[in-house]
Structures are given as structure tokens and as C-alpha cells.
């Protein structure tokens, strides 16, 4: 019997017990780790974290320093004009929580804002220029983290970033690649071109890039806290420039912005307790759903093609639910308990056929067939290093996993003059029209439609894992592939693989639509590819590697700490 196409039946419903969303750690808190560790996507940011720990800061202070430093040295990835999710664990009271500093849609946003007169979606409007920008969350996260959880003043923890912005940093190859990719968009904003290009071109390698306006904005944040960014002269400049450039921000948008503390998503897999990002990220929900399905299939016993087939079928089903049900939990009813329940997962994977792929069909979203978002001849971004992740562990056992973004490389490419702040283009993470893919090929519907003040659905998945063997802290950029990358690293953790394996293993990906297995150059042998094709899978070999995982392992069983930075990137990991 042919497998039933996904999406043509409603998933089984039932009574779902509330899962434990608040993270008291399963094991009682023990003594702290023998060493501290920092892993980030840029050596200058890792250095900032090390220096703040050495100055007596805790992991949360170090996280402020690393997050702010990345905003300066990786402007293509994250920044004060962006947002992100911060997973924290405080050892003193064994409390685990998430700071949601996701961007919000401006209050004047509406669902037709990226459509032309014929009602067709115009992708560039959601990616380039200030109309593409959500209200930033990173400055609120930095001040929230510092005042609620840090030991040191913001003036101390922001000092490394201020110095990097004022005195400059040496331009590296990743910067140059992304600046070349977004050159024309940056040129359209005179303040962005002045800040990030030299004579309209990417700066030469080693060029000392100074950002004095950004240094002044960071300094205002250090002196005045949240009001230094969201009110007063910087907020005024932001709103004026955005509106002059065709955007719709108001002073109220900035004044109202708050970082929100949320209970993360948690679950268990093969003796490991997993904690990850809650909505408006889809990461935690999908990770638990996929692990529950893998458990049902007893996938840990599978190898080779059978394992890949099981992984793909699990990914397919989880991303179907992402498209259908996930969005901002403050504006839509997200069925978290249902989606993360083992019984639900068992129902989802019931039609798994070990011999055949299950075709992806999205029958319950009112949408056109999935079509390629960008013309095939458009050059894709160099690697998925836009968006960033870092992991931190201090000697008390406090820990942070943070994934931060301005979305597409160099975000919207727009800088408000006199602020040094490069605005995000996170609005493209909304579903601009039902079933019309965003830049990562993701579709969605009502749950993630554009609405005033709404947070757009994300894939960012900062994650902790804990068992008697130890504690893992990890995450990566990579757009829609973030969640499947984290899944594959989680499997490596639970298999007892070393931390270097978590960040290096070749990766595969499936996201329901398009109905293809995407894979890194070395991920599938020719024989694997043939065997998967014989099951009915469509294969899309990718020319370049993807992801930039930053991981730490506190190996409690052996009393040691290890850290690793993905060799696909230019980051660095440090263990004290
Ligand atoms: O929040 C999200 O899911 C996206 N804006 C993340 C973008 C990303 O990871 C790009 N990286 N390659």
C-alpha cells in the first residue's frame, strides 16, 4: 500500500498531559565544573568572554561581552539592530530560563505590506531596506541579562565591544564574502556603505574597520541601560531614518519593546534531559518532537541508509507541524503540550514505511504549490554563517547558550545615520502569504502571519543537554537547517561521541518542503544516495558545507571540560 501523503489527515488528538516546561534540572546541583569555557564564532568575541570571566564576571556577564562583541565584529550575523534567544542556567538555584529578545513587527505592520498591487509577494521588500526590519531586541537582552543575572556593571561588560568598535578590528574572509554578497544593498544606504564598505567595495583583507557611531551607541547603552537605545536621541534617529527610508517604525514601537523571560521547552531522550528554545522559536518543539519520533522508531539501533531514512522522515513530519501550527505564543495558541507529547509523536510516525519515502503534501494550508523562492541563477550566500551562536560555562556551573541574528547577511543593509546600528530583515521570517516560502524555503500560515507587535517564528535553537555523564551546551546558525543540525549534534551527544564530533560531523537536512534531502558534500556516499533514491527520496547535494556550531561539554563522569568551534567557520573555543 502506498504511504499516505502527509498533511492529508489531521494528526491524532488526545488528552495531553502538560509537560514540564520549567527547567529545574533533573539532577541536584553539584559542585561547579573544574574549568570555565567559551566557544563563539569569532576569536575577538571569545576573547571578550575570557577577559570578562577573568575580571570576576559570571557566565551571564561574559555572555553580554560576547554578544556585544559579535555585534561589532560579525555585522553580517547579529547586532544591536537584531535579536535572538538566550538560554540561561543559574547554578545557585538550578533555574533554567529563556530570554526571548526576538524582534517584533512594528505596530503599523499588516499582512499586505510585502505584496504588490496584484497581491504578489515581493521578496526584496521583506529583505532589503528599513521596511524589512523588525523592532530590535538585542539591546534589551544585553541590559536585561546584565541587570538581572550579571555581577559586573554594563560599563565593564560592554567595554570590549566598545573598544572593538572604536579602535577597529581586522576584516576577515567571512566578512569580505558577505560584504561582496550584499554590496549593492549596502550601497543603497549611505550610512551602511560608509560603515561597511571602502569606496563602495568590500574592504581589503586585514583592513582595520572602525565603527565610531556604533561605539557611541554601545556607550549610551552602558551609561543609560535600555533607555539609552529605546528612548532619547538614538531612538529618535532610528525612527526618523527608518521612516525617511520607507519604513513604518514609530517611537512607541521602540519604547514598548521588552525582552521576555519564558520557560524553555524540555524533554528527555535516552537518559538525557534536553532544554531548548520555546516559541516564538520553533527549535525546542521540533527537537522534542523529532526525538520522540526517533524513540518510537528505536532509531538508535539503526545505521547507514536506514538511519538516514528514519531521520529524514522524522524531520519531514516535524517541519510539517512547524508550517501549520507554530508562531508567536503571545498572539496565537501554539499547541506545545500536544506537539511535544510522546503519544502524539507515536501517532505522527505511525505511517512510517522503512522501504519508502512519504511524499510531503500540505493539504491543510490554503496555499499554492511550493515554488523556488529565488531564481536559480542567483548566487546563494557563501556559507550559513550569518546569524551566530555562542556557548559559555563558568566555574560556578552557570551556563549560557545564545543564538543571535539579524537574519540575511548584513540584515536589511540599512544603517540609521548617526547610530552605527545596522537593521535586521527578520520580517522575512513571517509567512508573508500562506504557503509562499521565505528566503530559507520555509512556509507557514495563519499562526505566523504578519500582525502588529507579533514576534516572527524562528528556527534558532540554543540547547542544553544534561545527564549523569555531563552537560552539553550547543547551537548553530543556518536558517531553516538550524534545528536539524542541532538534532544531529544531540544524537552525537547521546551516542557518547566527543565534542569535536558534535561540530564536525557531515550534515543532512529535510524540511518537509521542498521535498528533498539536502546534504553536505561528504554526508552521503554514492551507495547511500542510490539507496535513498530507490526509496523515493529526492536528493539535493549542496556544494558547500553549512552551519557554525559552537559547543561545550562538561564531562562530569571524567571531571573535565571540553569545547569546540565548528571548523566550517572562523570561530574559537577556549577552555580555561
Ligand atoms: O530566526 C531564524 O530562524 C532566522 N532568522 C535565522 C537565520 C539564520 O540562521 C541564517 N543563517 N545562516
Coordinates of C-alpha atoms and ligand atoms in Angstrom, one line a residue:
X1 CA 0.0 0.0 0.0
X2 CA 1.5 3.4 -0.9
X3 CA 2.2 5.6 2.1
X4 CA -0.5 8.3 2.8
X5 CA 0.7 11.7 1.8
X6 CA 1.5 13.9 4.8
X7 CA -0.9 16.7 5.6
X8 CA -3.9 14.9 4.1
X9 CA -5.1 13.8 7.5
X10 CA -5.3 15.6 10.8
X11 CA -2.8 14.4 13.4
X12 CA -4.2 12.3 16.2
X13 CA -5.6 14.3 19.1
X14 CA -6.0 13.2 22.6
X15 CA -5.6 14.2 26.1
X16 CA -2.1 15.6 26.6
X17 CA -0.5 15.9 29.9
X18 CA 1.3 19.2 30.5
X19 CA 5.0 18.5 30.1
X20 CA 7.4 20.1 32.4
X21 CA 8.2 23.4 30.8
X22 CA 10.1 25.0 33.6
X23 CA 13.6 23.8 34.0
X24 CA 14.6 22.7 37.4
X25 CA 17.4 20.4 36.4
X26 CA 16.8 16.7 36.9
X27 CA 19.9 16.1 38.9
X28 CA 20.5 18.1 42.1
X29 CA 23.1 20.8 41.5
X30 CA 26.5 19.5 42.2
X31 CA 29.8 21.3 42.6
X32 CA 30.9 23.5 39.7
X33 CA 33.0 22.4 36.8
X34 CA 36.8 22.3 37.1
X35 CA 37.2 24.8 34.3
X36 CA 35.3 27.6 32.5
X37 CA 34.8 27.6 28.8
X38 CA 33.7 29.9 25.9
X39 CA 33.0 29.0 22.3
X40 CA 32.0 31.6 19.8
X41 CA 32.0 32.3 16.1
X42 CA 34.8 34.9 16.3
X43 CA 38.1 34.9 18.2
X44 CA 37.7 38.5 19.3
X45 CA 34.3 37.7 20.8
X46 CA 35.7 34.6 22.6
X47 CA 38.5 36.8 23.9
X48 CA 35.9 39.3 25.2
X49 CA 34.2 36.5 27.2
X50 CA 37.5 35.2 28.6
X51 CA 38.5 38.7 29.7
X52 CA 35.2 39.3 31.5
X53 CA 35.4 35.9 33.3
X54 CA 39.0 36.8 34.3
X55 CA 37.7 40.2 35.6
X56 CA 35.4 38.4 38.0
X57 CA 32.3 38.2 35.8
X58 CA 30.0 35.2 35.7
X59 CA 28.7 33.4 32.6
X60 CA 26.0 36.0 32.2
X61 CA 28.4 38.9 32.3
X62 CA 30.6 37.0 29.8
X63 CA 27.5 36.5 27.6
X64 CA 26.9 40.3 27.5
X65 CA 30.5 40.8 26.5
X66 CA 30.5 38.1 23.8
X67 CA 27.1 39.0 22.4
X68 CA 28.1 42.7 22.1
X69 CA 31.5 41.9 20.6
X70 CA 29.9 39.7 18.0
X71 CA 27.6 42.7 17.1
X72 CA 30.8 44.6 16.2
X73 CA 33.0 42.0 14.5
X74 CA 30.3 40.0 12.8
X75 CA 28.0 42.7 11.5
X76 CA 26.7 40.3 8.8
X77 CA 25.4 38.0 11.6
X78 CA 23.9 39.8 14.5
X79 CA 24.0 43.2 16.1
X80 CA 22.2 45.9 18.1
X81 CA 19.7 46.1 15.3
X82 CA 18.8 42.4 15.6
X83 CA 17.6 39.9 18.2
X84 CA 17.8 36.4 19.5
X85 CA 17.3 33.8 22.1
X86 CA 19.3 33.3 25.2
X87 CA 19.1 30.1 27.2
X88 CA 20.4 30.5 30.8
X89 CA 21.1 28.1 33.6
X90 CA 21.8 29.7 37.0
X91 CA 23.6 27.2 39.3
X92 CA 22.7 28.9 42.6
X93 CA 19.0 27.9 42.3
X94 CA 19.2 25.5 39.4
X95 CA 16.9 27.7 37.4
X96 CA 16.8 27.4 33.6
X97 CA 15.1 30.0 31.6
X98 CA 15.0 31.6 28.2
X99 CA 15.3 35.3 27.4
X100 CA 13.2 36.0 24.3
X101 CA 14.8 39.0 22.6
X102 CA 13.2 38.3 19.3
X103 CA 12.3 41.2 17.1
X104 CA 8.7 42.3 16.9
X105 CA 6.7 43.5 13.9
X106 CA 6.1 47.3 14.1
X107 CA 2.7 48.3 15.4
X108 CA 1.8 49.6 11.9
X109 CA 2.7 46.2 10.3
X110 CA 0.0 44.5 8.3
X111 CA -0.2 41.3 6.2
X112 CA -0.2 43.0 2.8
X113 CA 2.9 45.0 3.5
X114 CA 5.2 43.0 1.2
X115 CA 2.6 42.4 -1.6
X116 CA 2.4 44.3 -4.8
X117 CA -0.7 45.8 -6.3
X118 CA -1.6 42.4 -7.8
X119 CA -1.3 40.8 -4.4
X120 CA 2.0 39.1 -5.3
X121 CA 4.7 38.8 -2.7
X122 CA 7.8 40.9 -3.5
X123 CA 10.7 39.2 -1.7
X124 CA 13.1 42.2 -1.8
X125 CA 10.7 44.3 0.2
X126 CA 11.0 41.8 3.1
X127 CA 14.8 41.6 2.9
X128 CA 16.3 44.9 1.8
X129 CA 15.9 48.3 3.4
X130 CA 14.1 49.5 6.5
X131 CA 10.6 48.2 5.7
X132 CA 12.2 44.7 6.2
X133 CA 13.2 45.5 9.8
X134 CA 11.5 44.3 13.0
X135 CA 11.9 46.2 16.3
X136 CA 15.3 45.1 17.6
X137 CA 15.7 43.0 20.8
X138 CA 19.4 42.7 21.3
X139 CA 20.0 45.9 23.3
X140 CA 17.1 44.9 25.6
X141 CA 18.6 41.5 26.1
X142 CA 22.0 42.8 27.0
X143 CA 20.6 45.2 29.6
X144 CA 18.2 42.5 31.0
X145 CA 20.9 39.9 31.3
X146 CA 23.3 42.3 32.9
X147 CA 20.9 43.8 35.5
X148 CA 19.1 40.6 36.4
X149 CA 21.9 38.0 36.2
X150 CA 25.3 39.6 36.0
X151 CA 27.7 40.7 38.7
X152 CA 29.6 43.4 36.8
X153 CA 28.3 46.8 35.5
X154 CA 27.4 47.1 31.9
X155 CA 30.2 49.7 31.5
X156 CA 32.6 46.8 32.2
X157 CA 30.9 44.1 30.2
X158 CA 30.4 46.3 27.1
X159 CA 33.9 47.7 27.3
X160 CA 35.5 45.1 25.0
X161 CA 32.8 45.7 22.3
X162 CA 33.2 49.5 22.6
X163 CA 36.9 49.1 22.2
X164 CA 36.5 46.9 19.1
X165 CA 34.0 49.4 17.5
X166 CA 36.1 52.5 18.4
X167 CA 39.6 51.1 17.7
X168 CA 38.6 48.7 14.9
X169 CA 39.1 45.1 14.0
X170 CA 40.8 43.4 11.1
X171 CA 38.5 42.4 8.3
X172 CA 38.5 38.7 7.7
X173 CA 37.4 36.4 4.7
X174 CA 33.9 35.8 6.0
X175 CA 33.3 39.5 6.4
X176 CA 34.6 40.1 2.8
X177 CA 32.5 37.3 1.3
X178 CA 29.3 38.6 2.9
X179 CA 30.0 42.2 2.1
X180 CA 30.5 41.2 -1.5
X181 CA 27.3 39.3 -1.5
X182 CA 25.3 42.2 -0.1
X183 CA 27.3 45.0 -1.6
X184 CA 24.5 46.5 -3.7
X185 CA 22.1 46.5 -0.8
X186 CA 24.7 48.2 1.5
X187 CA 25.4 50.8 -1.2
X188 CA 21.7 51.8 -1.2
X189 CA 22.2 53.0 2.4
X190 CA 24.9 55.8 2.5
X191 CA 25.4 55.2 6.3
X192 CA 25.8 51.5 5.7
X193 CA 28.2 52.0 2.8
X194 CA 30.3 54.4 4.9
X195 CA 30.4 51.9 7.8
X196 CA 31.0 48.6 6.0
X197 CA 32.5 49.3 2.6
X198 CA 35.5 51.2 1.3
X199 CA 34.8 53.2 -1.8
X200 CA 31.7 51.1 -2.3
X201 CA 33.6 47.8 -2.2
X202 CA 34.3 45.2 0.4
X203 CA 37.3 46.3 2.4
X204 CA 40.6 44.5 1.7
X205 CA 41.7 41.7 4.0
X206 CA 43.2 43.0 7.2
X207 CA 41.6 46.4 6.8
X208 CA 41.0 47.9 10.3
X209 CA 37.3 48.5 10.3
X210 CA 36.3 51.3 12.8
X211 CA 32.7 51.9 13.7
X212 CA 32.7 55.1 15.9
X213 CA 28.9 55.7 15.8
X214 CA 28.3 52.1 17.0
X215 CA 30.9 52.7 19.8
X216 CA 28.9 55.7 20.8
X217 CA 25.6 53.8 20.8
X218 CA 27.1 51.0 22.9
X219 CA 28.4 53.6 25.2
X220 CA 24.9 55.1 25.6
X221 CA 23.6 51.6 26.4
X222 CA 26.3 51.2 29.0
X223 CA 25.5 54.5 30.6
X224 CA 21.8 54.6 30.4
X225 CA 20.7 51.0 30.1
X226 CA 17.7 50.1 27.9
X227 CA 16.6 53.8 27.7
X228 CA 20.0 54.6 26.0
X229 CA 18.7 52.8 22.9
X230 CA 14.9 52.6 23.0
X231 CA 14.4 56.3 24.0
X232 CA 16.2 59.6 23.6
X233 CA 18.4 60.7 20.7
X234 CA 19.3 57.2 19.4
X235 CA 15.7 56.1 19.2
X236 CA 14.8 59.4 17.5
X237 CA 17.5 58.9 14.9
X238 CA 16.4 55.4 14.3
X239 CA 12.7 56.3 13.8
X240 CA 13.5 59.3 11.6
X241 CA 15.8 57.4 9.4
X242 CA 13.6 54.3 9.1
X243 CA 10.6 56.4 8.1
X244 CA 12.6 58.5 5.6
X245 CA 13.7 55.3 4.1
X246 CA 10.2 53.9 3.6
X247 CA 9.8 52.0 6.9
X248 CA 7.0 52.2 9.4
X249 CA 8.6 52.3 12.9
X250 CA 7.3 54.8 15.5
X251 CA 8.7 56.0 18.8
X252 CA 6.1 53.8 20.5
X253 CA 7.5 50.7 18.9
X254 CA 10.8 51.2 20.5
X255 CA 9.5 52.5 23.8
X256 CA 7.3 49.4 24.2
X257 CA 9.9 46.8 23.3
X258 CA 10.7 44.3 26.2
X259 CA 12.8 41.2 26.4
X260 CA 10.6 38.4 27.8
X261 CA 11.6 35.6 30.1
X262 CA 10.0 32.4 29.1
X263 CA 10.1 28.8 30.3
X264 CA 12.1 26.8 27.8
X265 CA 10.9 23.6 26.2
X266 CA 12.3 20.4 27.7
X267 CA 12.0 16.7 27.3
X268 CA 14.1 13.5 27.5
X269 CA 15.8 11.2 25.1
X270 CA 17.7 8.1 26.0
X271 CA 18.6 9.3 29.6
X272 CA 19.4 12.8 28.5
X273 CA 17.3 15.9 29.6
X274 CA 17.1 18.4 26.8
X275 CA 16.3 22.0 27.1
X276 CA 15.9 24.3 24.1
X277 CA 14.2 27.4 22.8
X278 CA 10.4 27.9 23.3
X279 CA 8.1 29.7 20.8
X280 CA 8.4 32.1 19.1
X281 CA 11.3 29.8 18.2
X282 CA 10.2 26.5 16.7
X283 CA 13.5 24.9 17.8
X284 CA 12.7 23.3 21.1
X285 CA 9.3 22.0 20.0
X286 CA 10.6 20.4 16.8
X287 CA 13.7 18.9 18.6
X288 CA 11.5 17.2 21.2
X289 CA 9.0 16.1 18.5
X290 CA 11.8 14.6 16.4
X291 CA 13.5 12.9 19.3
X292 CA 10.1 11.4 20.4
X293 CA 9.6 10.0 16.9
X294 CA 13.1 8.6 16.8
X295 CA 12.5 6.9 20.2
X296 CA 9.3 5.4 18.8
X297 CA 11.3 4.0 15.8
X298 CA 14.1 2.8 18.1
X299 CA 16.3 4.7 15.7
X300 CA 19.4 4.5 17.9
X301 CA 19.7 0.9 16.7
X302 CA 19.7 1.9 13.0
X303 CA 22.7 2.5 10.9
X304 CA 23.6 3.7 7.4
X305 CA 20.8 4.3 4.9
X306 CA 18.1 3.0 7.3
X307 CA 19.2 5.6 9.9
X308 CA 19.2 8.4 7.3
X309 CA 15.8 7.4 6.0
X310 CA 14.4 7.4 9.6
X311 CA 16.0 10.8 10.3
X312 CA 14.5 12.3 7.1
X313 CA 11.0 11.0 7.8
X314 CA 11.1 12.4 11.3
X315 CA 12.4 15.8 10.0
X316 CA 9.7 15.9 7.4
X317 CA 6.9 15.3 9.9
X318 CA 8.2 17.9 12.4
X319 CA 8.6 20.6 9.8
X320 CA 5.0 20.0 8.6
X321 CA 3.8 20.9 12.1
X322 CA 6.1 23.9 12.1
X323 CA 4.4 25.2 9.0
X324 CA 0.9 24.5 10.3
X325 CA 0.9 25.4 14.0
X326 CA 3.8 27.5 15.2
X327 CA 4.1 31.2 15.8
X328 CA 4.2 33.9 18.5
X329 CA 2.7 32.3 21.6
X330 CA 1.5 35.7 22.9
X331 CA -0.7 36.1 19.8
X332 CA -1.6 32.6 18.7
X333 CA -2.5 29.4 20.5
X334 CA 0.6 27.2 20.0
X335 CA -0.2 23.6 21.0
X336 CA 3.1 23.0 22.7
X337 CA 2.0 20.2 25.0
X338 CA 0.4 18.3 22.2
X339 CA 3.4 18.7 19.8
X340 CA 5.9 17.6 22.3
X341 CA 4.0 14.7 23.7
X342 CA 5.4 11.2 23.1
X343 CA 1.9 9.8 22.2
X344 CA 1.5 12.5 19.6
X345 CA 4.9 11.6 18.1
X346 CA 3.9 8.0 18.0
X347 CA 0.8 8.9 16.0
X348 CA 2.8 11.1 13.6
X349 CA 5.3 8.4 12.8
X350 CA 2.7 5.6 12.6
X351 CA 2.7 5.6 8.8
X352 CA 6.5 5.5 8.6
X353 CA 7.4 2.9 5.9
X354 CA 11.0 1.6 6.2
X355 CA 11.0 0.8 2.5
X356 CA 9.6 4.1 1.1
X357 CA 9.7 7.9 1.4
X358 CA 6.4 9.5 2.4
X359 CA 5.6 12.4 0.0
X360 CA 5.2 15.8 1.5
X361 CA 1.8 17.4 0.8
X362 CA 0.5 20.4 2.6
X363 CA -3.2 20.0 2.1
X364 CA -4.5 21.7 5.2
X365 CA -2.9 25.1 4.5
X366 CA -4.7 27.0 1.8
X367 CA -1.7 27.6 -0.4
X368 CA -0.3 27.3 -3.9
X369 CA 2.3 24.6 -4.6
X370 CA 5.7 25.3 -3.2
X371 CA 7.9 27.1 -5.7
X372 CA 11.6 28.1 -5.5
X373 CA 11.8 31.5 -3.9
X374 CA 14.8 32.9 -5.7
X375 CA 15.8 32.5 -9.4
X376 CA 18.1 29.5 -9.7
X377 CA 20.9 31.7 -11.2
X378 CA 21.1 33.9 -8.1
X379 CA 24.3 33.3 -6.2
X380 CA 23.5 31.9 -2.8
X381 CA 25.2 33.3 0.4
X382 CA 28.7 31.9 0.8
X383 CA 28.1 29.8 3.9
X384 CA 25.5 29.8 6.6
X385 CA 27.5 31.9 9.0
X386 CA 25.1 34.8 9.0
X387 CA 23.4 34.6 12.4
X388 CA 25.6 33.4 15.2
X389 CA 25.8 31.1 18.2
X390 CA 27.9 31.1 21.4
X391 CA 28.2 28.8 24.4
X392 CA 29.6 29.7 27.9
X393 CA 30.2 27.8 31.1
X394 CA 31.7 29.4 34.2
X395 CA 33.3 27.8 37.2
X396 CA 30.1 28.0 39.3
X397 CA 28.3 25.9 36.7
X398 CA 26.3 28.9 35.3
X399 CA 25.8 28.4 31.6
X400 CA 24.5 30.3 28.6
X401 CA 23.6 29.2 25.0
X402 CA 22.7 32.1 22.8
X403 CA 21.8 32.3 19.2
X404 CA 21.6 35.8 17.8
X405 CA 20.6 37.1 14.4
X406 CA 19.9 40.0 12.0
X407 CA 18.7 37.3 9.5
X408 CA 20.0 37.6 6.0
X409 CA 23.7 38.6 5.6
X410 CA 24.1 42.2 6.9
X411 CA 20.4 42.1 7.6
X412 CA 18.4 44.7 5.7
X413 CA 21.6 46.5 4.8
X414 CA 20.3 49.7 6.3
X415 CA 22.0 51.9 8.9
X416 CA 20.3 54.8 10.5
X417 CA 22.8 57.7 10.2
X418 CA 24.5 58.7 13.5
X419 CA 23.7 55.4 15.2
X420 CA 26.0 52.8 13.7
X421 CA 23.1 50.4 14.1
X422 CA 22.6 48.0 11.1
X423 CA 18.9 47.0 11.0
X424 CA 17.7 43.4 10.7
X425 CA 15.5 42.0 8.0
X426 CA 13.8 39.5 10.3
X427 CA 10.3 40.4 8.9
X428 CA 11.1 37.8 6.2
X429 CA 10.7 35.1 8.9
X430 CA 7.0 35.8 8.9
X431 CA 4.8 33.9 6.4
X432 CA 4.1 36.8 4.0
X433 CA 1.4 34.7 2.3
X434 CA 0.2 31.2 3.1
X435 CA 2.5 28.7 1.6
X436 CA 4.8 31.2 0.0
X437 CA 8.3 30.3 1.1
X438 CA 10.6 32.7 2.9
X439 CA 14.3 33.0 2.0
X440 CA 15.1 29.7 3.6
X441 CA 12.3 27.9 1.8
X442 CA 10.1 27.7 4.9
X443 CA 6.3 28.0 4.5
X444 CA 3.7 28.9 7.1
X445 CA 0.1 30.1 7.5
X446 CA -2.1 32.0 9.9
X447 CA -0.1 31.1 13.0
X448 CA 2.9 33.0 11.6
X449 CA 1.2 35.7 9.6
X450 CA 2.3 39.3 9.9
X451 CA 0.5 41.2 12.7
X452 CA 1.2 44.3 14.7
X453 CA 3.6 43.7 17.6
X454 CA 3.9 40.0 16.7
X455 CA 7.2 38.1 17.0
X456 CA 8.1 36.2 13.8
X457 CA 8.7 32.5 14.1
X458 CA 12.3 31.5 14.3
X459 CA 14.4 28.3 14.0
X460 CA 17.1 29.4 16.4
X461 CA 17.7 26.6 18.9
X462 CA 20.2 27.3 21.7
X463 CA 20.3 24.0 23.6
X464 CA 21.4 22.3 26.8
X465 CA 21.6 18.6 27.4
X466 CA 22.1 17.0 30.8
X467 CA 22.6 13.5 32.1
X468 CA 24.7 11.8 34.8
X469 CA 27.5 11.8 32.2
X470 CA 27.6 15.5 31.8
X471 CA 26.3 18.8 30.5
X472 CA 26.3 19.9 26.9
X473 CA 25.8 23.5 25.7
X474 CA 25.4 24.0 21.9
X475 CA 23.8 25.7 19.0
X476 CA 24.4 27.0 15.4
X477 CA 23.2 29.4 12.8
X478 CA 21.9 28.1 9.5
X479 CA 18.3 29.3 8.9
X480 CA 15.8 26.5 8.5
X481 CA 18.6 24.0 8.9
X482 CA 19.4 25.0 12.4
X483 CA 17.0 22.6 14.0
X484 CA 18.1 19.5 12.1
X485 CA 21.8 20.4 12.7
X486 CA 21.2 20.7 16.4
X487 CA 19.3 17.4 16.2
X488 CA 22.3 15.6 14.6
X489 CA 24.6 17.1 17.3
X490 CA 22.2 16.0 20.0
X491 CA 22.3 12.4 18.6
X492 CA 26.1 12.6 18.7
X493 CA 26.0 13.7 22.3
X494 CA 23.7 10.9 23.3
X495 CA 25.9 8.4 21.4
X496 CA 28.8 9.4 23.6
X497 CA 30.8 11.0 20.7
X498 CA 33.5 13.5 21.6
X499 CA 32.6 17.2 21.4
X500 CA 34.7 17.7 18.3
X501 CA 32.4 15.2 16.5
X502 CA 29.3 17.3 17.5
X503 CA 30.6 20.2 15.5
X504 CA 32.3 18.4 12.6
X505 CA 30.0 15.5 11.5
X506 CA 28.7 16.0 7.9
X507 CA 25.1 17.1 7.9
X508 CA 21.9 16.3 6.1
X509 CA 18.6 18.2 6.1
X510 CA 15.0 17.9 5.2
X511 CA 12.3 20.5 5.9
X512 CA 9.1 19.0 4.6
X513 CA 9.0 21.5 1.7
X514 CA 10.9 21.4 -0.6
X515 CA 10.6 17.6 -0.6
X516 CA 14.3 17.0 -0.9
X517 CA 17.2 15.7 1.2
X518 CA 19.8 18.4 1.2
X519 CA 23.3 17.2 2.3
X520 CA 26.8 18.4 2.7
X521 CA 29.4 17.2 0.2
X522 CA 30.7 14.3 2.4
X523 CA 27.5 13.4 4.2
X524 CA 26.2 10.6 1.9
X525 CA 28.2 8.1 -0.1
X526 CA 27.2 7.3 -3.6
X527 CA 25.8 4.0 -2.4
X528 CA 23.7 5.8 0.3
X529 CA 22.4 8.2 -2.3
X530 CA 21.4 5.4 -4.6
X531 CA 19.7 3.5 -1.8
X532 CA 17.8 6.6 -0.6
X533 CA 16.7 7.4 -4.2
X534 CA 15.5 3.9 -4.5
X535 CA 13.2 4.5 -1.6
X536 CA 11.7 7.5 -3.5
X537 CA 13.7 10.4 -1.9
X538 CA 14.8 13.3 -4.0
X539 CA 18.4 14.3 -3.3
X540 CA 20.0 17.8 -3.4
X541 CA 23.7 17.7 -2.9
X542 CA 24.9 21.1 -1.6
X543 CA 28.2 22.5 -3.0
X544 CA 29.2 24.0 0.3
X545 CA 29.2 23.0 3.9
X546 CA 26.7 24.7 6.2
X547 CA 26.4 25.6 9.9
X548 CA 28.8 27.0 12.5
X549 CA 28.2 25.0 15.7
X550 CA 29.8 26.2 19.0
X551 CA 29.8 23.6 21.7
X552 CA 30.9 22.9 25.3
X553 CA 30.9 19.7 27.2
X554 CA 31.3 19.5 31.0
X555 CA 32.1 15.8 31.2
X556 CA 31.1 15.1 34.8
X557 CA 31.9 11.4 34.6
X558 CA 35.6 12.3 34.0
X559 CA 35.7 15.7 35.7
X560 CA 36.8 17.7 32.7
X561 CA 35.5 20.4 30.4
X562 CA 35.9 20.4 26.6
X563 CA 34.9 22.9 23.9
X564 CA 34.8 23.0 20.2
X565 CA 34.2 25.6 17.4
X566 CA 32.9 24.4 14.1
X567 CA 35.8 24.1 11.6
X568 CA 33.4 25.4 8.9
X569 CA 33.7 28.8 10.5
X570 CA 36.5 31.1 11.8
X571 CA 35.4 30.9 15.5
X572 CA 37.4 29.8 18.5
X573 CA 36.8 27.7 21.6
X574 CA 38.6 28.3 24.8
X575 CA 38.8 26.2 28.0
X576 CA 40.4 27.9 31.0
Ligands
LIG1 O1 15.4 33.2 13.2 C1 15.6 32.5 12.3 O2 15.2 31.3 12.2 C2 16.5 33.0 11.1 N1 16.3 34.4 11.0 C3 17.9 32.6 11.3 C4 18.7 33.0 10.1 C5 20.0 32.2 10.0 O3 20.3 31.3 10.8 C6 20.8 32.5 8.8 N2 22.0 31.6 8.9 N3 22.6 31.1 8.1

